[in-house]
CSV table of C-alpha atoms in Angstrom, one decimal:
chain,number,residue,atom,x,y,z
A,791,MET,CA,-1.0,-11.6,-6.2
A,792,LEU,CA,1.2,-10.0,-3.2
A,793,GLU,CA,4.4,-12.6,-2.4
A,794,LEU,CA,5.1,-14.0,0.8
A,795,ASN,CA,8.1,-14.1,0.8
A,796,PHE,CA,9.5,-11.7,3.7
A,797,GLN,CA,6.6,-12.7,6.2
A,798,LEU,CA,7.8,-13.6,9.3
A,799,ALA,CA,10.4,-10.5,8.7
A,800,MET,CA,9.2,-7.5,6.2
A,801,ARG,CA,5.7,-7.3,7.8
A,802,ILE,CA,7.9,-7.3,11.2
A,803,SER,CA,8.7,-3.3,9.4
A,804,LEU,CA,5.3,-2.6,8.5
A,805,TYR,CA,2.5,-3.9,11.0
A,806,LEU,CA,4.7,-4.0,14.6
A,807,ALA,CA,6.0,-0.5,13.9
A,808,SER,CA,3.5,1.3,12.8
A,809,SER,CA,1.0,4.4,13.3
A,810,PHE,CA,-0.5,6.7,11.8
A,811,SER,CA,-0.8,10.4,11.6
A,812,LEU,CA,-0.3,13.8,11.1
A,813,GLY,CA,2.0,16.1,11.4
A,814,SER,CA,3.3,19.4,10.6
A,815,ALA,CA,5.7,22.4,10.4
A,816,LEU,CA,3.4,24.4,11.9
A,817,SER,CA,1.8,22.9,14.0
A,818,TYR,CA,5.5,21.0,14.8
A,819,LYS,CA,6.0,22.5,18.8
A,820,ARG,CA,2.2,21.4,19.8
A,821,LEU,CA,3.0,18.4,18.5
A,822,THR,CA,5.4,17.7,20.7
A,823,LYS,CA,4.3,19.2,23.7
A,824,ARG,CA,0.9,16.8,22.8
A,825,SER,CA,3.3,13.3,23.2
A,826,SER,CA,3.8,11.9,26.1
A,827,GLU,CA,6.9,10.1,24.5
A,828,THR,CA,8.1,12.8,22.2
A,829,GLN,CA,11.1,14.4,24.0
A,830,VAL,CA,12.3,16.9,21.2
A,831,HIS,CA,12.8,20.7,22.4
A,832,CYS,CA,15.0,22.1,20.5
A,833,LYS,CA,16.2,23.1,16.9
A,834,SER,CA,19.9,21.3,17.7
A,835,ALA,CA,18.3,17.6,18.8
A,836,ASN,CA,15.9,17.8,15.6
A,837,PRO,CA,17.7,20.3,13.4
A,838,GLU,CA,16.1,18.6,10.1
A,839,LYS,CA,12.4,19.8,12.5
A,840,PHE,CA,11.3,15.8,12.0
A,841,MET,CA,7.8,15.0,13.7
A,842,ALA,CA,10.4,13.4,16.6
A,843,LEU,CA,14.1,12.0,17.3
A,844,PRO,CA,15.9,9.4,15.2
A,845,VAL,CA,15.0,6.0,16.6
A,846,THR,CA,18.7,5.3,15.7
A,847,ASN,CA,20.9,8.6,16.4
A,848,TYR,CA,20.5,10.7,14.2
A,849,ASP,CA,24.1,11.9,14.0
A,850,GLU,CA,24.8,8.1,13.2
A,851,LEU,CA,22.7,8.3,10.3
A,852,ARG,CA,24.6,11.5,9.3
A,853,ARG,CA,28.2,9.2,9.5
A,854,ASN,CA,27.1,6.5,7.5
A,855,THR,CA,26.3,7.9,4.5
A,856,LYS,CA,26.6,4.6,2.6
A,857,SER,CA,24.6,2.5,4.7
A,858,MET,CA,21.1,1.7,2.8
A,859,LYS,CA,19.5,0.8,6.3
A,860,HIS,CA,20.3,4.5,7.2
A,861,LYS,CA,19.3,6.4,3.6
A,862,MET,CA,16.5,4.7,4.4
A,863,GLU,CA,15.5,6.1,7.5
A,864,LEU,CA,16.5,9.3,7.2
A,865,PHE,CA,14.0,8.9,3.7
A,866,LEU,CA,11.1,7.4,6.1
A,867,MET,CA,11.8,10.7,8.4
A,868,ARG,CA,11.8,12.6,5.6
A,869,SER,CA,8.8,12.0,4.1
A,870,GLN,CA,6.6,11.2,7.3
A,871,ARG,CA,7.7,15.1,7.5
A,872,ASP,CA,6.7,16.5,3.9
A,873,PHE,CA,3.1,14.3,4.2
A,874,CYS,CA,2.1,15.8,7.4
A,875,ASN,CA,3.2,19.2,6.5
A,876,ALA,CA,1.2,18.7,2.8
A,877,LEU,CA,-1.9,17.6,5.2
A,878,ALA,CA,-1.6,20.1,7.3
A,879,GLU,CA,-2.0,22.7,5.2
A,880,HIS,CA,-6.0,21.2,5.5
A,881,GLU,CA,-6.6,20.8,9.6
A,882,PRO,CA,-3.3,23.9,10.8
A,883,GLU,CA,-5.9,23.4,14.1
A,884,ALA,CA,-5.9,19.7,14.5
A,885,ASN,CA,-6.0,17.8,17.3
A,886,TRP,CA,-2.4,15.8,16.3
A,887,ARG,CA,-0.9,13.4,18.4
A,888,VAL,CA,3.0,12.1,17.9
A,889,ASP,CA,4.6,8.8,19.5
A,890,LYS,CA,7.5,7.6,19.6
A,891,TRP,CA,7.8,4.3,21.0
A,892,ASP,CA,10.2,1.5,22.0
A,893,ARG,CA,9.3,-2.0,20.5
A,894,LYS,CA,10.6,-4.1,23.6
A,895,SER,CA,12.8,-7.1,20.7
A,896,GLY,CA,14.6,-3.9,18.7
A,897,GLY,CA,14.1,-0.6,17.6
A,898,GLY,CA,10.6,1.2,17.7
A,899,GLY,CA,8.8,3.8,15.4
A,900,ILE,CA,7.3,6.9,15.1
A,901,SER,CA,3.7,7.4,14.8
A,902,CYS,CA,1.7,10.5,13.8
A,903,VAL,CA,-2.4,10.5,14.1
A,904,MET,CA,-5.2,12.7,13.9
A,905,HIS,CA,-8.8,12.4,15.0
A,906,GLU,CA,-11.7,14.2,14.0
A,907,GLY,CA,-10.1,16.8,11.8
A,908,LYS,CA,-13.0,19.0,10.0
A,909,VAL,CA,-11.2,17.8,6.7
A,910,LEU,CA,-9.3,14.2,7.4
A,911,GLU,CA,-11.7,12.4,9.7
A,912,LYS,CA,-8.9,10.0,10.8
A,913,ALA,CA,-5.6,9.5,9.5
A,914,GLY,CA,-1.7,8.8,10.1
A,915,VAL,CA,1.2,8.6,8.9
A,916,ASN,CA,3.7,5.9,10.7
A,917,ILE,CA,7.5,4.8,10.8
A,918,SER,CA,8.7,1.3,11.5
A,919,VAL,CA,12.4,1.0,12.3
A,920,VAL,CA,12.9,-2.6,13.9
A,921,HIS,CA,16.1,-5.3,13.9
A,922,GLY,CA,16.9,-8.6,15.3
A,923,VAL,CA,17.0,-12.3,14.8
A,924,LEU,CA,14.3,-13.9,12.2
A,925,PRO,CA,13.6,-17.7,14.3
A,926,GLU,CA,14.5,-20.7,12.6
A,927,LYS,CA,10.9,-21.5,11.2
A,928,ALA,CA,11.1,-17.6,9.9
A,929,VAL,CA,14.4,-18.5,8.2
A,930,GLU,CA,12.5,-21.6,6.8
A,931,SER,CA,10.0,-19.8,5.1
A,932,MET,CA,11.5,-17.5,3.0
A,933,ASN,CA,14.1,-20.2,1.9
A,934,SER,CA,11.0,-21.8,0.9
A,935,ARG,CA,10.2,-18.8,-1.7
A,936,GLY,CA,13.5,-19.0,-2.5
A,937,LYS,CA,16.8,-17.0,-0.4
A,938,GLN,CA,19.3,-18.0,0.6
A,939,ILE,CA,20.0,-18.2,4.3
A,940,ALA,CA,22.5,-20.7,5.9
A,941,LYS,CA,21.7,-20.4,9.4
A,942,ALA,CA,19.1,-19.9,12.3
A,943,PRO,CA,18.7,-17.5,14.1
A,944,ALA,CA,19.3,-14.8,11.2
A,945,PRO,CA,19.9,-11.1,12.6
A,946,PHE,CA,17.7,-8.5,10.2
A,947,PHE,CA,16.8,-5.3,10.1
A,948,ALA,CA,13.4,-3.8,8.5
A,949,CYS,CA,12.0,0.1,8.4
A,950,GLY,CA,9.5,1.3,6.4
A,951,ILE,CA,6.4,4.3,6.0
A,952,SER,CA,3.0,3.4,5.9
A,953,SER,CA,-0.3,5.3,5.6
A,954,VAL,CA,-4.5,5.6,5.2
A,955,ILE,CA,-6.0,8.6,5.1
A,956,HIS,CA,-9.7,9.2,5.4
A,957,PRO,CA,-11.4,11.7,4.8
A,958,ARG,CA,-14.9,13.3,6.2
A,959,ASN,CA,-16.2,14.5,2.8
A,960,PRO,CA,-17.6,11.8,0.8
A,961,TYR,CA,-15.9,13.0,-2.4
A,962,VAL,CA,-12.3,13.2,-1.4
A,963,PRO,CA,-10.6,9.7,-1.7
A,964,THR,CA,-8.8,7.8,0.7
A,965,ILE,CA,-5.5,6.8,0.6
A,966,HIS,CA,-3.2,4.1,1.2
A,967,PHE,CA,0.3,4.0,0.8
A,968,ASN,CA,3.4,2.3,2.3
A,969,TYR,CA,7.5,2.3,1.1
A,970,ARG,CA,9.5,-0.7,3.3
A,971,TYR,CA,13.0,-1.9,2.9
A,972,PHE,CA,14.4,-5.2,4.9
A,973,GLU,CA,17.7,-6.9,5.0
A,974,VAL,CA,19.0,-9.9,6.6
A,975,ASP,CA,22.3,-11.8,7.3
A,976,ASP,CA,22.6,-15.2,5.2
A,977,GLY,CA,24.5,-16.7,7.6
A,978,ASN,CA,27.6,-17.0,5.0
A,979,GLY,CA,28.9,-13.0,5.8
A,980,ASN,CA,26.7,-11.5,3.3
A,981,ILE,CA,23.6,-8.9,3.8
A,982,LEU,CA,20.6,-9.4,1.5
A,983,SER,CA,18.2,-7.1,0.8
A,984,TRP,CA,14.9,-6.5,-0.4
A,985,PHE,CA,12.4,-3.1,-1.2
A,986,GLY,CA,8.5,-3.3,-1.0
A,987,GLY,CA,5.8,-0.6,-1.5
A,988,GLY,CA,3.0,0.5,-3.3
A,989,THR,CA,-0.2,3.1,-3.5
A,990,ASP,CA,-4.1,2.9,-4.1
A,991,LEU,CA,-6.8,5.0,-4.2
A,992,THR,CA,-10.2,3.8,-2.4
A,993,PRO,CA,-13.1,7.0,-4.3
A,994,TYR,CA,-16.0,6.6,-2.3
A,995,TYR,CA,-17.6,8.7,-5.7
A,996,LEU,CA,-15.3,7.9,-9.3
A,997,ASN,CA,-14.0,11.4,-10.5
A,998,GLU,CA,-12.1,9.8,-13.3
A,999,GLU,CA,-10.0,13.1,-14.3
A,1000,ASP,CA,-8.1,12.3,-10.4
A,1001,ALA,CA,-7.8,9.0,-10.9
A,1002,VAL,CA,-6.3,9.0,-14.7
A,1003,PHE,CA,-3.7,12.2,-12.8
A,1004,PHE,CA,-3.5,9.3,-10.1
A,1005,HIS,CA,-2.3,7.1,-12.4
A,1006,GLN,CA,-0.3,9.0,-14.7
A,1007,MET,CA,2.0,10.7,-11.6
A,1008,LEU,CA,2.6,6.9,-10.5
A,1009,LYS,CA,3.7,5.6,-14.5
A,1010,GLY,CA,6.1,9.1,-14.9
A,1011,ALA,CA,8.1,8.2,-11.6
A,1012,LEU,CA,8.1,4.4,-12.1
A,1013,LYS,CA,8.7,5.1,-16.2
A,1014,LYS,CA,13.0,6.4,-15.6
A,1015,HIS,CA,14.1,3.3,-13.6
A,1016,GLY,CA,11.5,0.8,-16.2
A,1017,SER,CA,9.8,0.7,-19.3
A,1018,ASP,CA,7.5,-1.9,-18.0
A,1019,LEU,CA,7.8,-1.5,-14.1
A,1020,TYR,CA,4.3,0.3,-14.1
A,1021,ARG,CA,2.1,-2.0,-16.0
A,1022,ARG,CA,4.1,-4.7,-13.6
A,1023,PHE,CA,2.9,-2.9,-10.1
A,1024,LYS,CA,-0.3,-1.5,-11.9
A,1025,GLN,CA,-1.9,-5.4,-12.1
A,1026,TRP,CA,-0.2,-6.5,-9.5
A,1027,CYS,CA,-2.4,-4.1,-7.2
A,1028,ASP,CA,-5.2,-4.7,-8.7
A,1029,THR,CA,-4.9,-8.5,-8.1
A,1030,TYR,CA,-3.7,-7.6,-4.4
A,1031,PHE,CA,-6.5,-5.2,-3.7
A,1032,TYR,CA,-9.2,-7.4,-3.9
A,1033,LEU,CA,-11.7,-8.2,-2.2
A,1034,PRO,CA,-13.4,-12.4,-3.4
A,1035,HIS,CA,-16.2,-12.3,-1.2
A,1036,ARG,CA,-18.2,-8.6,-2.7
A,1037,GLY,CA,-16.4,-9.4,-6.4
A,1038,GLU,CA,-14.3,-6.2,-6.5
A,1039,THR,CA,-11.9,-4.5,-5.7
A,1040,ARG,CA,-10.5,-2.0,-3.2
A,1041,GLY,CA,-10.6,0.7,-5.2
A,1042,VAL,CA,-9.2,2.6,-9.2
A,1043,GLY,CA,-5.8,0.7,-7.6
A,1044,GLY,CA,-2.6,2.4,-8.5
A,1045,ILE,CA,0.9,0.4,-7.8
A,1046,PHE,CA,1.9,-2.9,-5.7
A,1047,PHE,CA,5.6,-4.7,-5.5
A,1048,ASP,CA,7.5,-6.2,-3.0
A,1049,ASP,CA,10.8,-8.0,-2.8
A,1050,MET,CA,12.2,-6.0,-5.3
A,1051,ASN,CA,15.6,-5.3,-6.5
A,1052,LEU,CA,16.4,-3.5,-10.1
A,1053,SER,CA,20.1,-3.8,-11.1
A,1054,ASP,CA,21.1,-2.7,-7.5
A,1055,ALA,CA,20.0,-1.2,-4.1
A,1056,ASP,CA,20.5,2.5,-4.9
A,1057,GLU,CA,18.4,2.4,-8.4
A,1058,THR,CA,15.6,0.3,-6.3
A,1059,PHE,CA,16.5,3.4,-3.4
A,1060,ALA,CA,15.6,6.0,-6.0
A,1061,LEU,CA,12.8,4.4,-6.9
A,1062,ILE,CA,11.4,4.2,-3.7
A,1063,LYS,CA,12.1,7.7,-3.5
A,1064,ASP,CA,10.3,8.9,-7.2
A,1065,CYS,CA,7.2,6.7,-6.5
A,1066,ALA,CA,6.9,8.1,-2.2
A,1067,ASP,CA,6.7,11.8,-4.0
A,1068,ALA,CA,4.7,11.4,-6.8
A,1069,THR,CA,2.5,9.7,-3.6
A,1070,ILE,CA,2.1,12.8,-2.4
A,1071,LYS,CA,2.1,15.4,-5.0
A,1072,SER,CA,-0.6,13.4,-6.6
A,1073,TYR,CA,-2.9,13.4,-2.8
A,1074,ILE,CA,-2.7,16.3,-1.9
A,1075,PRO,CA,-4.6,18.5,-4.9
A,1076,MET,CA,-7.5,16.1,-4.5
A,1077,VAL,CA,-7.7,17.0,-0.9
A,1078,ASP,CA,-7.6,20.8,-2.1
A,1079,LYS,CA,-9.9,19.9,-5.3
A,1080,HIS,CA,-13.2,18.3,-3.4
A,1081,LYS,CA,-12.4,19.2,0.1
A,1082,ASN,CA,-15.8,21.8,0.1
A,1083,ALA,CA,-18.2,19.6,-2.1
A,1084,GLY,CA,-21.9,19.6,-0.7
A,1085,TYR,CA,-22.7,16.5,0.3
A,1086,GLY,CA,-25.9,15.5,2.3
A,1087,LEU,CA,-27.4,11.8,4.2
A,1088,ALA,CA,-27.4,10.0,1.1
A,1089,GLU,CA,-23.8,10.2,-0.1
A,1090,ARG,CA,-22.4,10.6,4.1
A,1091,ASN,CA,-24.0,6.9,3.7
A,1092,TRP,CA,-22.2,6.0,1.3
A,1093,GLN,CA,-18.9,6.4,2.1
A,1094,LEU,CA,-19.9,4.7,5.7
A,1095,LEU,CA,-21.2,1.5,3.8
A,1096,ARG,CA,-17.7,1.8,0.9
A,1097,ARG,CA,-15.5,2.3,4.8
A,1098,GLY,CA,-17.2,-1.0,5.7
A,1099,ARG,CA,-15.2,-3.0,3.1
A,1100,TYR,CA,-12.6,-1.2,3.7
A,1101,VAL,CA,-12.4,-2.7,6.7
A,1102,GLU,CA,-13.9,-6.1,5.7
A,1103,PHE,CA,-10.4,-6.1,3.1
A,1104,ASN,CA,-8.1,-5.1,5.9
A,1105,LEU,CA,-9.2,-7.6,8.8
A,1106,ILE,CA,-9.7,-10.1,6.0
A,1107,TYR,CA,-7.3,-10.7,2.9
A,1108,ASP,CA,-4.4,-8.4,4.0
A,1109,ARG,CA,-1.5,-10.2,5.4
A,1110,GLY,CA,0.0,-8.0,6.5
A,1111,THR,CA,-2.6,-7.1,9.8
A,1112,GLN,CA,-3.2,-11.5,9.8
A,1113,PHE,CA,0.6,-11.4,10.2
A,1114,GLY,CA,0.6,-8.6,12.6
A,1115,LEU,CA,-2.1,-9.3,15.0
A,1116,ARG,CA,0.3,-12.9,15.3
A,1117,THR,CA,3.6,-11.6,15.6
A,1118,PRO,CA,4.9,-11.2,19.6
A,1119,ASP,CA,5.6,-7.7,20.7
A,1120,ALA,CA,3.7,-6.3,18.6
A,1121,ARG,CA,1.9,-2.8,18.8
A,1122,ILE,CA,-2.0,-3.6,17.6
A,1123,GLU,CA,-2.8,0.3,17.8
A,1124,SER,CA,-0.4,0.3,14.6
A,1125,ILE,CA,-1.6,-2.1,13.5
A,1126,LEU,CA,-5.5,-1.5,13.6
A,1127,MET,CA,-4.9,2.6,13.0
A,1128,SER,CA,-5.6,2.1,9.5
A,1129,LEU,CA,-9.4,1.0,9.9
A,1130,PRO,CA,-11.5,3.8,9.3
A,1131,GLY,CA,-13.0,5.8,12.8
A,1132,THR,CA,-16.6,4.9,11.1
A,1133,ALA,CA,-17.8,2.5,8.9
A,1134,LYS,CA,-21.3,0.8,8.1
A,1135,TRP,CA,-22.9,-2.7,7.3
A,1136,GLU,CA,-26.3,-2.7,5.5
A,1137,TYR,CA,-28.4,-5.6,5.0
A,1138,MET,CA,-28.8,-6.2,1.4
A,1139,HIS,CA,-28.0,-3.1,0.0
A,1140,GLU,CA,-28.0,-2.2,-3.6
A,1141,VAL,CA,-27.3,0.6,-5.4
A,1142,LYS,CA,-29.7,2.9,-7.4
A,1143,LYS,CA,-29.0,1.9,-11.4
A,1144,GLY,CA,-28.2,5.0,-13.5
A,1145,SER,CA,-26.0,6.1,-9.7
A,1146,GLU,CA,-23.1,8.1,-9.1
A,1147,GLU,CA,-22.3,5.2,-7.4
A,1148,GLU,CA,-23.8,2.2,-10.0
A,1149,LYS,CA,-20.4,4.4,-11.8
A,1150,LEU,CA,-18.5,3.5,-8.9
A,1151,MET,CA,-19.2,-0.3,-8.5
A,1152,ASP,CA,-18.8,-0.6,-12.1
A,1153,VAL,CA,-15.5,-0.1,-11.6
A,1154,LEU,CA,-14.8,-1.7,-9.1
A,1155,LYS,CA,-16.4,-4.9,-10.7
A,1156,ASN,CA,-14.3,-4.3,-13.6
A,1157,PRO,CA,-10.8,-2.5,-13.0
A,1158,VAL,CA,-9.8,0.2,-15.8
A,1159,ASP,CA,-6.1,1.0,-17.1
A,1160,TRP,CA,-6.3,4.5,-16.5
A,1161,VAL,CA,-3.0,5.5,-18.9
A,1162,PRO,CA,-1.7,3.2,-21.6
A,1163,LEU,CA,0.0,0.5,-19.9
A,1164,ASP,CA,3.0,0.5,-22.1
């Protein structure tokens, strides 16, 4: 199960500061005009065409090239931009919204959100870059997990990108991903740091070719960093994204890891970048492949029922959501952005024997190794 090493710190990055959405280079001017909180009016102010200006001053980010927190923030900004651009290829006329917001306790974030598109019913890509101090109870919690923080309150920094895409067509799967970084002053003049993240695919109708392709891309991204990482992260994902009251996984898995450092921070940072790149390159072809597939009311009804399971997991079991809802200064709109706009619960619903719906359920109740683990 997902370790809670960072509970009272790392999740601030993901859930205090996130909000999900999309945008594109093509729709960039429209995006900035529609958001009352985003103030970007000229190319010189935003040379890399980010969805909004970074939380940290751009010139400062560029000057401090050896600072991991600055390298990570630039990576998050570029990932948000690139994923939004790729998704916008399928929603050129969507009603995108970009909100740049401040966190009262320190830092802020950029939320890109889209509702009611022709292809993407609800989608989001969020960035958070927050800082502050961990109170004594948070430090005690982290030390109980093996950390060595000598003093409280302890200054911390956390940043992350988090995205959930809920497509309209039942044959296009939902995807979730997040990648994050956390550092804290241990009180003895040292900075302790960790990385975390992952991605999982949640189809409504099983397409084995898609599942294999998704896992092949992730395995390929991890292979250069360690021969056993895919096996470990895949199994971790199957364990975490599981609904015990239903006896089923949320989807066909992916990868998940937390409290991570390889030989050094730069090596782990390279792993994060490779995984994020693989996530985008694996998902966009699925959208293109299935977005025009025909479907009827029965398929739509099944999609809404499966979305209900997504809501159950996020509200009952997802530790980041739970922590975010209990955290002072939490941005609730960001925390709950992962939920679909429409879902359904039906009393005593049963799938038909031999149906495509049963084919999916078999996999959810018995996770599959889509590619060789070793």
